[in-house]
Coordinates of N, CA and C in Angstrom, one line a residue:
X429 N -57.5 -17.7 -86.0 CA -57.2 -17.7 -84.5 C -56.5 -19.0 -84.1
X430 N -57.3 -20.2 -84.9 CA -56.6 -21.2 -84.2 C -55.0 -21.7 -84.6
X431 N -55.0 -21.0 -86.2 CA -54.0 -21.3 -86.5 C -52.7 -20.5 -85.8
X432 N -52.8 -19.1 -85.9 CA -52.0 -18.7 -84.7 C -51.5 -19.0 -83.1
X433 N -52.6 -20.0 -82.8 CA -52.4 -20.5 -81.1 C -51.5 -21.6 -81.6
X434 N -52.0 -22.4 -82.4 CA -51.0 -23.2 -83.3 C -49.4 -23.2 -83.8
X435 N -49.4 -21.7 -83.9 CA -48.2 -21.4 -84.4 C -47.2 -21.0 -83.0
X436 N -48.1 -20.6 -82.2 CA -47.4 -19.9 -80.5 C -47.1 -21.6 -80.3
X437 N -47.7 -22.3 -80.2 CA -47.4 -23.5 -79.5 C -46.4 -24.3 -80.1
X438 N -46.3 -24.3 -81.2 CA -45.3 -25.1 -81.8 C -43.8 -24.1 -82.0
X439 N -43.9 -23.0 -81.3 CA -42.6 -22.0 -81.3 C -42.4 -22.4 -79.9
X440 N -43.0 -22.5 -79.2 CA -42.7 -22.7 -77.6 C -42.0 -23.7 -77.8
X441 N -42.6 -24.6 -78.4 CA -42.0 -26.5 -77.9 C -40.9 -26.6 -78.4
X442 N -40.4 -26.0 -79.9 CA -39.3 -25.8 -80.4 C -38.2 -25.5 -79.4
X443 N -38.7 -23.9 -79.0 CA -37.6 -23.0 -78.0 C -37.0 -23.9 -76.8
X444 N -38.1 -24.9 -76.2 CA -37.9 -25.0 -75.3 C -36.9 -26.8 -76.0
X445 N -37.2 -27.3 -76.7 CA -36.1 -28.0 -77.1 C -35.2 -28.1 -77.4
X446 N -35.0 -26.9 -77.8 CA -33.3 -26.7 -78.1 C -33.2 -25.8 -76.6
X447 N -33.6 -25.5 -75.9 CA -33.2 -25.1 -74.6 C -32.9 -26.0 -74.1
X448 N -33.4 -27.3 -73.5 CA -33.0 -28.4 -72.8 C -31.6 -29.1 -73.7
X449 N -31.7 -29.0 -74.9 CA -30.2 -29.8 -75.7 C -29.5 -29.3 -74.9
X450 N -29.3 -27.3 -75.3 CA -27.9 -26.5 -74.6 C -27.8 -26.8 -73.1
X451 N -29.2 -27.2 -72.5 CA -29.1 -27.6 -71.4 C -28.1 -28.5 -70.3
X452 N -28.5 -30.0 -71.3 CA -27.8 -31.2 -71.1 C -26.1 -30.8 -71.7
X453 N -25.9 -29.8 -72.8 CA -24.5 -29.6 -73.1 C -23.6 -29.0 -72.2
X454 N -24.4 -27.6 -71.6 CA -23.8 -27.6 -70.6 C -23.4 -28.1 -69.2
X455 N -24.5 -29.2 -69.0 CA -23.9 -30.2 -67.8 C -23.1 -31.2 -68.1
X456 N -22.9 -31.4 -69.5 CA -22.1 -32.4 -69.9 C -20.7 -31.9 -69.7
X457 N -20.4 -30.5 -70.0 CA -19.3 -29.8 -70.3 C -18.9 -29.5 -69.2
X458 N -19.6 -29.2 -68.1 CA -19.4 -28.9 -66.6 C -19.1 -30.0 -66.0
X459 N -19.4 -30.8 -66.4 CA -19.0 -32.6 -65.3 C -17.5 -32.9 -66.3
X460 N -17.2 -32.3 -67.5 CA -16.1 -32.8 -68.1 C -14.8 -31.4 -67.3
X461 N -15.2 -30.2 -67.1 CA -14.4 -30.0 -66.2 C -14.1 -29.9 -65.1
X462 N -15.3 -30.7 -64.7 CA -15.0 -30.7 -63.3 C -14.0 -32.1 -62.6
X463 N -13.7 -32.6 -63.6 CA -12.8 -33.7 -63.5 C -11.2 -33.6 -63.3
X464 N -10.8 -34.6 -61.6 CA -9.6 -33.8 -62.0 C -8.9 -34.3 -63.1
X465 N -8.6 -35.2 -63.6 CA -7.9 -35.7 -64.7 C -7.7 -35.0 -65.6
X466 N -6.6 -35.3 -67.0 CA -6.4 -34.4 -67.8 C -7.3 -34.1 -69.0
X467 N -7.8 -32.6 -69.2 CA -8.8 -32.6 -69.9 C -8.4 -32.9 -71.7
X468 N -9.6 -33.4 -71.8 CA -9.9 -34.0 -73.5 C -9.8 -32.7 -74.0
X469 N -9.2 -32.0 -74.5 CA -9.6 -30.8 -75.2 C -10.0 -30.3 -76.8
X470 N -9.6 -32.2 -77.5 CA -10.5 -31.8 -78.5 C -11.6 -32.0 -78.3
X471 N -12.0 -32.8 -77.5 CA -13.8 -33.1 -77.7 C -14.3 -31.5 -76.6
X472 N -13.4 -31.1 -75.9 CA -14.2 -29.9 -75.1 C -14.5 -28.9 -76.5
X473 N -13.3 -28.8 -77.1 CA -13.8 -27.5 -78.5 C -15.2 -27.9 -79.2
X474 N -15.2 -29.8 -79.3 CA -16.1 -29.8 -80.4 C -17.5 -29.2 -79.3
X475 N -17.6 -29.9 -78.5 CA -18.7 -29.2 -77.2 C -19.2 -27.8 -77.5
X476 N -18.0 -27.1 -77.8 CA -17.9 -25.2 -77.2 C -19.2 -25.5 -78.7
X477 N -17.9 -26.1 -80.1 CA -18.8 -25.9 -81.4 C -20.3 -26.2 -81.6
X478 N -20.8 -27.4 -80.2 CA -22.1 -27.9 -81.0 C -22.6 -26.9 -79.8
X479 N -22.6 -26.3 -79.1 CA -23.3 -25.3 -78.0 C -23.5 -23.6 -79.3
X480 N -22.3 -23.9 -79.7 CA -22.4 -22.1 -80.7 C -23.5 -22.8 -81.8
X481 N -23.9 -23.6 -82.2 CA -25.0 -24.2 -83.0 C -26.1 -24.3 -82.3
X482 N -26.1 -24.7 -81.4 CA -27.8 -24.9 -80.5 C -28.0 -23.4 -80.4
X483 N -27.2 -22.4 -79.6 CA -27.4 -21.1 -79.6 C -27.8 -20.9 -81.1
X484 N -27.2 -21.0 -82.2 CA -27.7 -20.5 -83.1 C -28.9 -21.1 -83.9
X485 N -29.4 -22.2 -83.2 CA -30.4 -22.4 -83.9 C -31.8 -21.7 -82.9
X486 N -31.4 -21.3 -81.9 CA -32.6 -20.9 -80.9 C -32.9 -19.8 -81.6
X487 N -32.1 -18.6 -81.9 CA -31.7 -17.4 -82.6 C -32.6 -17.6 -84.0
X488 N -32.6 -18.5 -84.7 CA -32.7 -18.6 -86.2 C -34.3 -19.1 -85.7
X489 N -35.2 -19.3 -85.2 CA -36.2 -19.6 -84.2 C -36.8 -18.6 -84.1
X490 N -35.8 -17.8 -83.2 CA -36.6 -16.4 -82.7 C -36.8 -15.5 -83.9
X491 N -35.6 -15.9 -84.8 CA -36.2 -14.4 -85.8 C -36.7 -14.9 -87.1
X492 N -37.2 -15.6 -87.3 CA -38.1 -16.8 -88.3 C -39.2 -15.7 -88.8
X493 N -39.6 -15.6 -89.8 CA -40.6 -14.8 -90.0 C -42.3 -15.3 -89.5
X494 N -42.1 -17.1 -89.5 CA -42.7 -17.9 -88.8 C -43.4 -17.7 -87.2
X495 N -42.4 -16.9 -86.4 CA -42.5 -17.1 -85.3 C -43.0 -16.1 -85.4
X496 N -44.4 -16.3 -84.4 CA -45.0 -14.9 -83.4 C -44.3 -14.0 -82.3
X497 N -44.5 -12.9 -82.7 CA -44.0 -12.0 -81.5 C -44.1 -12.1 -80.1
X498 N -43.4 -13.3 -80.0 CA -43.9 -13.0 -78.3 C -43.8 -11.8 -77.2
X499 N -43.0 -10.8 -78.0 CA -43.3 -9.7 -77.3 C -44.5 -9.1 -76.9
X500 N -45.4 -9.4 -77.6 CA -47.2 -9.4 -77.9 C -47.9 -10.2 -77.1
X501 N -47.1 -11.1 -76.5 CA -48.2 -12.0 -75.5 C -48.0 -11.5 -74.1
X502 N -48.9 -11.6 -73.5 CA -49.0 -11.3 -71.8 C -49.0 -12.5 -71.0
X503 N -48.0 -12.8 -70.1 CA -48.6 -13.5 -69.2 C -48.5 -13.1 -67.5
X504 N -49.7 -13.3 -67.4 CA -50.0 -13.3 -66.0 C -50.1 -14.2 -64.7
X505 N -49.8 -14.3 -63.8 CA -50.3 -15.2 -62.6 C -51.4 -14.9 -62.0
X506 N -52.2 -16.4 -62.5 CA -53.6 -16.7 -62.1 C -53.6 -16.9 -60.6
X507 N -52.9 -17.4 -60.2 CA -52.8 -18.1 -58.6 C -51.6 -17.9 -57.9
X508 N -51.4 -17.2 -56.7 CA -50.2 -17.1 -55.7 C -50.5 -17.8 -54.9
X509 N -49.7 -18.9 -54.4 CA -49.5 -19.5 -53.2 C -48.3 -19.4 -52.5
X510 N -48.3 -20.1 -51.3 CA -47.2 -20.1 -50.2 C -46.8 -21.5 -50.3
X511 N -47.5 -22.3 -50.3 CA -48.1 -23.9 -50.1 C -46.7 -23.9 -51.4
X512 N -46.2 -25.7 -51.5 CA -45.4 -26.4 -52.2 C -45.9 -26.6 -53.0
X513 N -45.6 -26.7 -54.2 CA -46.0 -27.4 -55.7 C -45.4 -28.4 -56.4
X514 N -45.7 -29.3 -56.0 CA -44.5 -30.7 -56.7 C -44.7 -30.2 -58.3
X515 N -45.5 -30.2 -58.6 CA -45.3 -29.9 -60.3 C -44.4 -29.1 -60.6
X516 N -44.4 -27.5 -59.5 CA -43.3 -26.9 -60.2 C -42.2 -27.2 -59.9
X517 N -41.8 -27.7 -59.0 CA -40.8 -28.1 -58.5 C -40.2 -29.1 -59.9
X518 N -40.6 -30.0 -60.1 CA -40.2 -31.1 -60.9 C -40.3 -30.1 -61.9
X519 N -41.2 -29.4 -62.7 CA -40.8 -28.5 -64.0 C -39.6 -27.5 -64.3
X520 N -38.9 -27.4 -62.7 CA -37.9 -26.3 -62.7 C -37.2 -27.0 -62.0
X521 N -37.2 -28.1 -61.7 CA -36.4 -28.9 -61.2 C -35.5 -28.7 -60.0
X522 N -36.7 -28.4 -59.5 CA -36.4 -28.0 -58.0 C -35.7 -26.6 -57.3
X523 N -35.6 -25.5 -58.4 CA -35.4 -24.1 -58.4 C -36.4 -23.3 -57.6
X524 N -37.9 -23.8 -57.7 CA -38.8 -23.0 -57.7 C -39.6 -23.8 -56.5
X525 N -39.9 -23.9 -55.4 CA -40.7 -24.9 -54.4 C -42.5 -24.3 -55.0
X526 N -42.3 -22.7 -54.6 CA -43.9 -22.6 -54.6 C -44.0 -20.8 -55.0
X527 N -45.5 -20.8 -56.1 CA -45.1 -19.6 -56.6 C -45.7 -18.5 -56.1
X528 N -45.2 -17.8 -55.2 CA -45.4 -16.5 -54.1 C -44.9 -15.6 -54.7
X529 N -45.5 -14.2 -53.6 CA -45.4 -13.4 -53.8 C -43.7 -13.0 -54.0
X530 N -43.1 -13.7 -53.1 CA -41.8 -13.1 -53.6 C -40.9 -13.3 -55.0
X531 N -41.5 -14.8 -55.2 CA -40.9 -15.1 -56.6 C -41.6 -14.5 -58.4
X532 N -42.7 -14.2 -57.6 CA -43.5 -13.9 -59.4 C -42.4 -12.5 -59.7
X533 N -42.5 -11.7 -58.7 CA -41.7 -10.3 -59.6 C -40.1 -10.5 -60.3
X534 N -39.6 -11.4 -59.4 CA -38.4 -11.4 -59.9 C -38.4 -12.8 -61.4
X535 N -39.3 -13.8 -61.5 CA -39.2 -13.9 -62.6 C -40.3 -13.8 -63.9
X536 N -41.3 -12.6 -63.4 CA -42.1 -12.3 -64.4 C -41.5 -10.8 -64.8
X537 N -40.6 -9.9 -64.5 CA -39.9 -9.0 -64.4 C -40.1 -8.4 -65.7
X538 N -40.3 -7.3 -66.3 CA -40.6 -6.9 -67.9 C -39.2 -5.4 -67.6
X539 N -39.4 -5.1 -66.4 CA -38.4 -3.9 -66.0 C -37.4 -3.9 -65.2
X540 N -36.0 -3.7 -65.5 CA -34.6 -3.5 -64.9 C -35.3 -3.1 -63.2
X541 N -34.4 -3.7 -62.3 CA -34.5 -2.9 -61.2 C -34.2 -2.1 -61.1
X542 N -35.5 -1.2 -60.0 CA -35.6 0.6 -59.7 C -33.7 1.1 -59.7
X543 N -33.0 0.5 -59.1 CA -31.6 1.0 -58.6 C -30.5 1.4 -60.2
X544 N -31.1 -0.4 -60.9 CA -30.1 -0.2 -62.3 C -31.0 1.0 -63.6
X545 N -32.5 0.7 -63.3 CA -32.7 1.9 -63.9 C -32.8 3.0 -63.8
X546 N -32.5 3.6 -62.8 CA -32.3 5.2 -62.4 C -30.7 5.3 -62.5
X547 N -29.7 4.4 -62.7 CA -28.6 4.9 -63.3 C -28.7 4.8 -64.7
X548 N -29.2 4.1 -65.0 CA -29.2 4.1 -66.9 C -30.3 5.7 -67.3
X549 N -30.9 5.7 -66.6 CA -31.1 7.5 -66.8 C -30.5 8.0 -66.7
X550 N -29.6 8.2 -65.4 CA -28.5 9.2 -65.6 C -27.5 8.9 -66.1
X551 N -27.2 8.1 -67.1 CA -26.1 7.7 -67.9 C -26.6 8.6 -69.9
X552 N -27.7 8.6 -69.8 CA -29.1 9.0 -70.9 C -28.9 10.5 -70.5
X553 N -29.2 10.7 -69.4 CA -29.5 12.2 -68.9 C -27.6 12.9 -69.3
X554 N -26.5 12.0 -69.0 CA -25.3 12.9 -68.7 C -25.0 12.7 -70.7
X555 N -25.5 11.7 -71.3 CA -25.1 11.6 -72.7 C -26.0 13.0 -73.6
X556 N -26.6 12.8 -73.2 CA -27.8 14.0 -73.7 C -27.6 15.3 -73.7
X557 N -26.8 15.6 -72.0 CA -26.4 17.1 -72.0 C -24.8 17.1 -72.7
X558 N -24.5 16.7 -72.9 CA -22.8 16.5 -74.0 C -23.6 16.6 -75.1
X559 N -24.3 16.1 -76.0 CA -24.4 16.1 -77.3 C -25.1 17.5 -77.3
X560 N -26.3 18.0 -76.4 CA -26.8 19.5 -76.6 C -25.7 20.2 -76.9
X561 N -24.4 20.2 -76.7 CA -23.0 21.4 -76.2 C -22.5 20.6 -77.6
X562 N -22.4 20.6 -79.2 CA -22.0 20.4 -80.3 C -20.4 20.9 -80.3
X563 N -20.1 22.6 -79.4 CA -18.8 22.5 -79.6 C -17.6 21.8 -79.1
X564 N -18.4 21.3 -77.5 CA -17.3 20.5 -76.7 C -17.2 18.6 -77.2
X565 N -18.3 18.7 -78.1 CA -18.1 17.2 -78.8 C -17.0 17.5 -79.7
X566 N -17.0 18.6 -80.2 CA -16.4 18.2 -81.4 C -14.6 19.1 -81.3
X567 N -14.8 19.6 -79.9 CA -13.0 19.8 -79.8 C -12.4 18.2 -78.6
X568 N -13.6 17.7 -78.0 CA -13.1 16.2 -77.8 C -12.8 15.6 -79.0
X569 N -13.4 15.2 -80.0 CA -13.5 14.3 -81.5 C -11.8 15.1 -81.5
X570 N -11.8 16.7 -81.8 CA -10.4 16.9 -82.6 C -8.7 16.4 -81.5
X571 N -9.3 16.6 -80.2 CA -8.0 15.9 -79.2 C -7.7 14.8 -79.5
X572 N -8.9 13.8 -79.7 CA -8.7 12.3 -79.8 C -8.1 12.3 -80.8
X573 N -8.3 12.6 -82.1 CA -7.5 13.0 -83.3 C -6.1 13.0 -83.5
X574 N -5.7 14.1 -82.6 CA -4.5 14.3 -82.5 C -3.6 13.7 -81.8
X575 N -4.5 13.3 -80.9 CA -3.5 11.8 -80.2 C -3.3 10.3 -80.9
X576 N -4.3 10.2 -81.8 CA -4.8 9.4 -82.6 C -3.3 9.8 -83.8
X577 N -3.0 10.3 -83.8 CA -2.5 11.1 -85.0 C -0.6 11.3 -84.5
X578 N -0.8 11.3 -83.3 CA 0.4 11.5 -82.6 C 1.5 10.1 -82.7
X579 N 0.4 9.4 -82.0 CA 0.5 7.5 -81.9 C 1.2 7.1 -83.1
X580 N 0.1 7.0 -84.5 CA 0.7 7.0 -85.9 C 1.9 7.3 -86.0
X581 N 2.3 8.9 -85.6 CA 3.5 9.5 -85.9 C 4.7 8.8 -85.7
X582 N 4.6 8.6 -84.1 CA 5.6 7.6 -84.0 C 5.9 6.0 -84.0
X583 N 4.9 5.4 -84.4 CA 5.1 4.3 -84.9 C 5.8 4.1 -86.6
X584 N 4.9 5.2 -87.4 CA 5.6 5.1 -88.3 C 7.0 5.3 -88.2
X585 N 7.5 6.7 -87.8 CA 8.7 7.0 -87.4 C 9.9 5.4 -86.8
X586 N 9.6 5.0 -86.1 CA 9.9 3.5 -85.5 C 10.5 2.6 -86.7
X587 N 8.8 2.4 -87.0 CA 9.4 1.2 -88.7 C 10.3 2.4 -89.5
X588 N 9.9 3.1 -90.1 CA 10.9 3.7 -90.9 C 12.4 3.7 -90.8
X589 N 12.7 3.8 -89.1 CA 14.2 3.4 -88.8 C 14.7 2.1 -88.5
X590 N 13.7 1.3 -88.4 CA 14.3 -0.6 -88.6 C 14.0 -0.6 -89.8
X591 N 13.4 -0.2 -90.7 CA 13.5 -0.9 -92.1 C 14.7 0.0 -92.6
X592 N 15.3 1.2 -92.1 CA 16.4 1.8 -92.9 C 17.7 1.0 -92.3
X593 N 17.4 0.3 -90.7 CA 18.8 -0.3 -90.5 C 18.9 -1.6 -90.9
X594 N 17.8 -1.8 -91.6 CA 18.0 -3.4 -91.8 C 18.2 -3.3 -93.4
X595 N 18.1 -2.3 -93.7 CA 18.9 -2.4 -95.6 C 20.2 -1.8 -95.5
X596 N 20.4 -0.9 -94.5 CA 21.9 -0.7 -94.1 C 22.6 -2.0 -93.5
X597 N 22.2 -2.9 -93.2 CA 22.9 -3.8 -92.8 C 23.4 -3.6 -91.3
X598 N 22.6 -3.1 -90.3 CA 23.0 -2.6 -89.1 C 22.8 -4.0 -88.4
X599 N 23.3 -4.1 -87.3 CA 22.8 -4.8 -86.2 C 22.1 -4.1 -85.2
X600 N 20.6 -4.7 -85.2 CA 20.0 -4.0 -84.0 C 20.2 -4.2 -82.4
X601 N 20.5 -3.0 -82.0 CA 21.0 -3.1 -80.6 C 19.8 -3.7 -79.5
X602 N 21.0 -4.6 -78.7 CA 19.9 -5.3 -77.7 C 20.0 -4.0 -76.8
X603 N 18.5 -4.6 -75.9 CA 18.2 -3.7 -74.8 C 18.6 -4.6 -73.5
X604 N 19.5 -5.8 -73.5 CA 19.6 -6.6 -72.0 C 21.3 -6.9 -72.4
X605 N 21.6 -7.0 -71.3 CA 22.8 -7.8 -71.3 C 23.1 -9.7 -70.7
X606 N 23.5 -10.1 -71.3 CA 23.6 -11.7 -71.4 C 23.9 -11.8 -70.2
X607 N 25.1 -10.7 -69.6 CA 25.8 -11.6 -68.1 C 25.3 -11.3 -67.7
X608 N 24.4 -10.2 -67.1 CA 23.3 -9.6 -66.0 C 22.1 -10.5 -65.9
X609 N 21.9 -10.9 -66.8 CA 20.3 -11.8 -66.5 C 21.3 -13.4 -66.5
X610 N 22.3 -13.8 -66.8 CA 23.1 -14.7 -66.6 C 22.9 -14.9 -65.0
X611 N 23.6 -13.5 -64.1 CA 23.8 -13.6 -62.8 C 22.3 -13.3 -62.0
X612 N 21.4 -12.7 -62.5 CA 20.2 -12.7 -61.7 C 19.4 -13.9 -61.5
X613 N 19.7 -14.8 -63.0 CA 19.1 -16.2 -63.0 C 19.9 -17.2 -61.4
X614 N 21.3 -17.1 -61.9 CA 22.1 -17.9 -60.3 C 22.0 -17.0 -59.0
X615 N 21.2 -16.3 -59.4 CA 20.9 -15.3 -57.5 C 19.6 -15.4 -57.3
X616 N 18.5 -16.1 -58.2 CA 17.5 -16.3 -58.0 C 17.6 -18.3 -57.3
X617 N 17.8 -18.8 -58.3 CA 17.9 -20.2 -58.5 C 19.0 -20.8 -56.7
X618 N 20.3 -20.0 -56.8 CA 21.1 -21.1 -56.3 C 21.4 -19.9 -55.2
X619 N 21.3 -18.6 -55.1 CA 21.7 -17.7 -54.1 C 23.1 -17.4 -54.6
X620 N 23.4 -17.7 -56.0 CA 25.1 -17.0 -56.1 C 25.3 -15.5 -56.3
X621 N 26.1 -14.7 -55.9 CA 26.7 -13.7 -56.0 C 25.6 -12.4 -55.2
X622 N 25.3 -13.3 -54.3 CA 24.5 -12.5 -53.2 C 25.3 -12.1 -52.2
X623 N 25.4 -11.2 -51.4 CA 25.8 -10.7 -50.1 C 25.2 -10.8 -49.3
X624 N 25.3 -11.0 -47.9 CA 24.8 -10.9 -46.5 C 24.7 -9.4 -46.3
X625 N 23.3 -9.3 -45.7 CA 23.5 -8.1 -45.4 C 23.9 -7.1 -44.0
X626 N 24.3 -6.6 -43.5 CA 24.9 -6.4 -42.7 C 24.3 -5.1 -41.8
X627 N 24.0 -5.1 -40.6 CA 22.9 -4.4 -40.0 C 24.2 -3.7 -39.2
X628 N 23.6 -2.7 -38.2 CA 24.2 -1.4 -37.2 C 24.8 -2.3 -36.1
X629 N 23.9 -3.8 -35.6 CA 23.7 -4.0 -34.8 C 25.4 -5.3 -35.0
X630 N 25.3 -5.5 -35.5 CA 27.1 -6.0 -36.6 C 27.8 -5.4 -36.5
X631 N 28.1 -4.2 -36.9 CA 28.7 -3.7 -36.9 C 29.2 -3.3 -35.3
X632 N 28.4 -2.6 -34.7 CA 28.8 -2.3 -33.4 C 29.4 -3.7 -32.5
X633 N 28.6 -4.7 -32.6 CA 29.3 -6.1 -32.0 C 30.7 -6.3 -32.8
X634 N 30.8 -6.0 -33.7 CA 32.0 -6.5 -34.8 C 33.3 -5.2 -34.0
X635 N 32.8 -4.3 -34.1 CA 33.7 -3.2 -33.2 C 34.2 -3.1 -31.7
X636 N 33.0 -3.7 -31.0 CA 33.0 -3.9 -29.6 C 33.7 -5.1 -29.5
X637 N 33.8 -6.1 -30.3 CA 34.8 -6.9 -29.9 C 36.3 -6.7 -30.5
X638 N 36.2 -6.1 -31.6 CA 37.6 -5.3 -32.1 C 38.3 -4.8 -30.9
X639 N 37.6 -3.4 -30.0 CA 38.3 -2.8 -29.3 C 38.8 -3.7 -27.8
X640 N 37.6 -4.7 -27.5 CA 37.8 -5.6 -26.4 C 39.3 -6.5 -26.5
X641 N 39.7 -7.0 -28.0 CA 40.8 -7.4 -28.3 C 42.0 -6.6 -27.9
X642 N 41.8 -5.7 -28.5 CA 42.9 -4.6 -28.6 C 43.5 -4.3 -26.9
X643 N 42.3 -4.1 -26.2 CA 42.3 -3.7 -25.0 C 43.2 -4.7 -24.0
X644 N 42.7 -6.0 -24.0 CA 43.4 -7.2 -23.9 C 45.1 -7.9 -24.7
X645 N 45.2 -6.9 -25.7 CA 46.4 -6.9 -25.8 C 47.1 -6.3 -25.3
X646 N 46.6 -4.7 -24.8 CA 47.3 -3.9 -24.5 C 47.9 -4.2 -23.0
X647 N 46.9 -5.2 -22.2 CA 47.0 -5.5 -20.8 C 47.8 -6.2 -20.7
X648 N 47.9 -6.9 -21.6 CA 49.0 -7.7 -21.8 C 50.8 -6.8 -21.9
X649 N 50.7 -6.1 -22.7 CA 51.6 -5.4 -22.7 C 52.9 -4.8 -21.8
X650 N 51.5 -4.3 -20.9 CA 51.6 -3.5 -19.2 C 52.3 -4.8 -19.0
X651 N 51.4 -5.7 -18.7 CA 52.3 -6.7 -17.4 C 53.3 -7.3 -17.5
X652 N 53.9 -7.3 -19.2 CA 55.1 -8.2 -19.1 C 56.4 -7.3 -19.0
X653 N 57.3 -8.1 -17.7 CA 58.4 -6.7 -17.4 C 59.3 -6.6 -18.7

């Protein structure tokens, strides 16, 4: 027995030391981006690499033949308070003031919330009635197939005619033309070969002074003997 409490204790202290490394890694790596300056990006990769090692030594930990199941262990809350707890506070580092009723469920939690697990039933419940029905799985399986099969068709088809025009010696035809994206580039950049556009309200001013002209010439006309 005691060597087993032995063994739970010395898995904890482990877990929890390579928890605090990844810990410190990730505030290290969060204070490096959070800088505005320009980022180091080799030393960020080596970061990402020594973080994919801590993860993987927590992992190599957990499934040790060494380690106890802690699936197997219970733990329970001896004591609810309302009142502050400097201890926990400083152990959670300031996450956690005081451990009440509202906080034990959400982090002693063994079960999905009532809302996410009554969809994951009926996600179970709608998989369940599809697989009872064997023949509508398996004329879905044969569609996918044939689309699956369709795709192929023409891709092969594709290569087979670039590799036949590139031993014929063809030139493959472009899909753009040089001067059109030539002139969209100087109509974006500099406004060249744009038009004004020209509204109703132009036109009629443009007409209404046309005829006003005209009219004034024609007055002119009249009066001279």
């Amino acid at each position: 027995m005691e060597e087993k409490e032995k063994a739970f204790q010395t898995t904890i202290v482990n877990i929890l030391n390579q928890v605090r490394s990844i810990q410190e890694s990730l505030q290290c790596m969060i204070a490096m981006l959070a800088l505005p300056d320009e980022k180091d990006w080799p030393t960020l990769l080596g970061n990402f690499g020594m973080l994919s090692g801590q993860f993987n030594s927590v992992l190599q930990i957990l499934r040790s033949e060494r380690t106890p199941l802690l699936r197997n262990q219970i733990l329970l809350p001896t004591r609810l308070s309302m009142d502050i707890d400097p201890e926990l506070e400083n152990l959670t580092e300031n996450r956690i003031s005081s451990w009440n009723h509202a906080v034990v469920p959400n982090y002693l939690r063994t079960k999905p919330e009532p809302q996410i697990e009554q969809k994951d039933q009926q996600v179970h419940v709608h998989v369940q009635q599809r697989m009872s029905n064997p023949d509508s799985v398996q004329k879905q399986i044969n569609s996918f197939n044939r689309c699956v099969n369709s795709v192929l068709d023409i891709l092969s088809t594709v290569i087979r005619e670039e590799s036949e025009d590139s031993e014929d010696g063809k030139v493959p035809s472009t899909c753009y033309n040089p001067e059109d994206t030539r002139k969209l580039v100087a109509a974006i950049t500099t406004g060249k070969y744009l038009r004004p556009a020209y509204t109703g309200n132009q036109t009629n001013r443009s007409s209404g002074s046309g005829s006003a002209k005209s009219a004034t010439v024609k007055q002119q006309v009249k009066d001279t003997p």
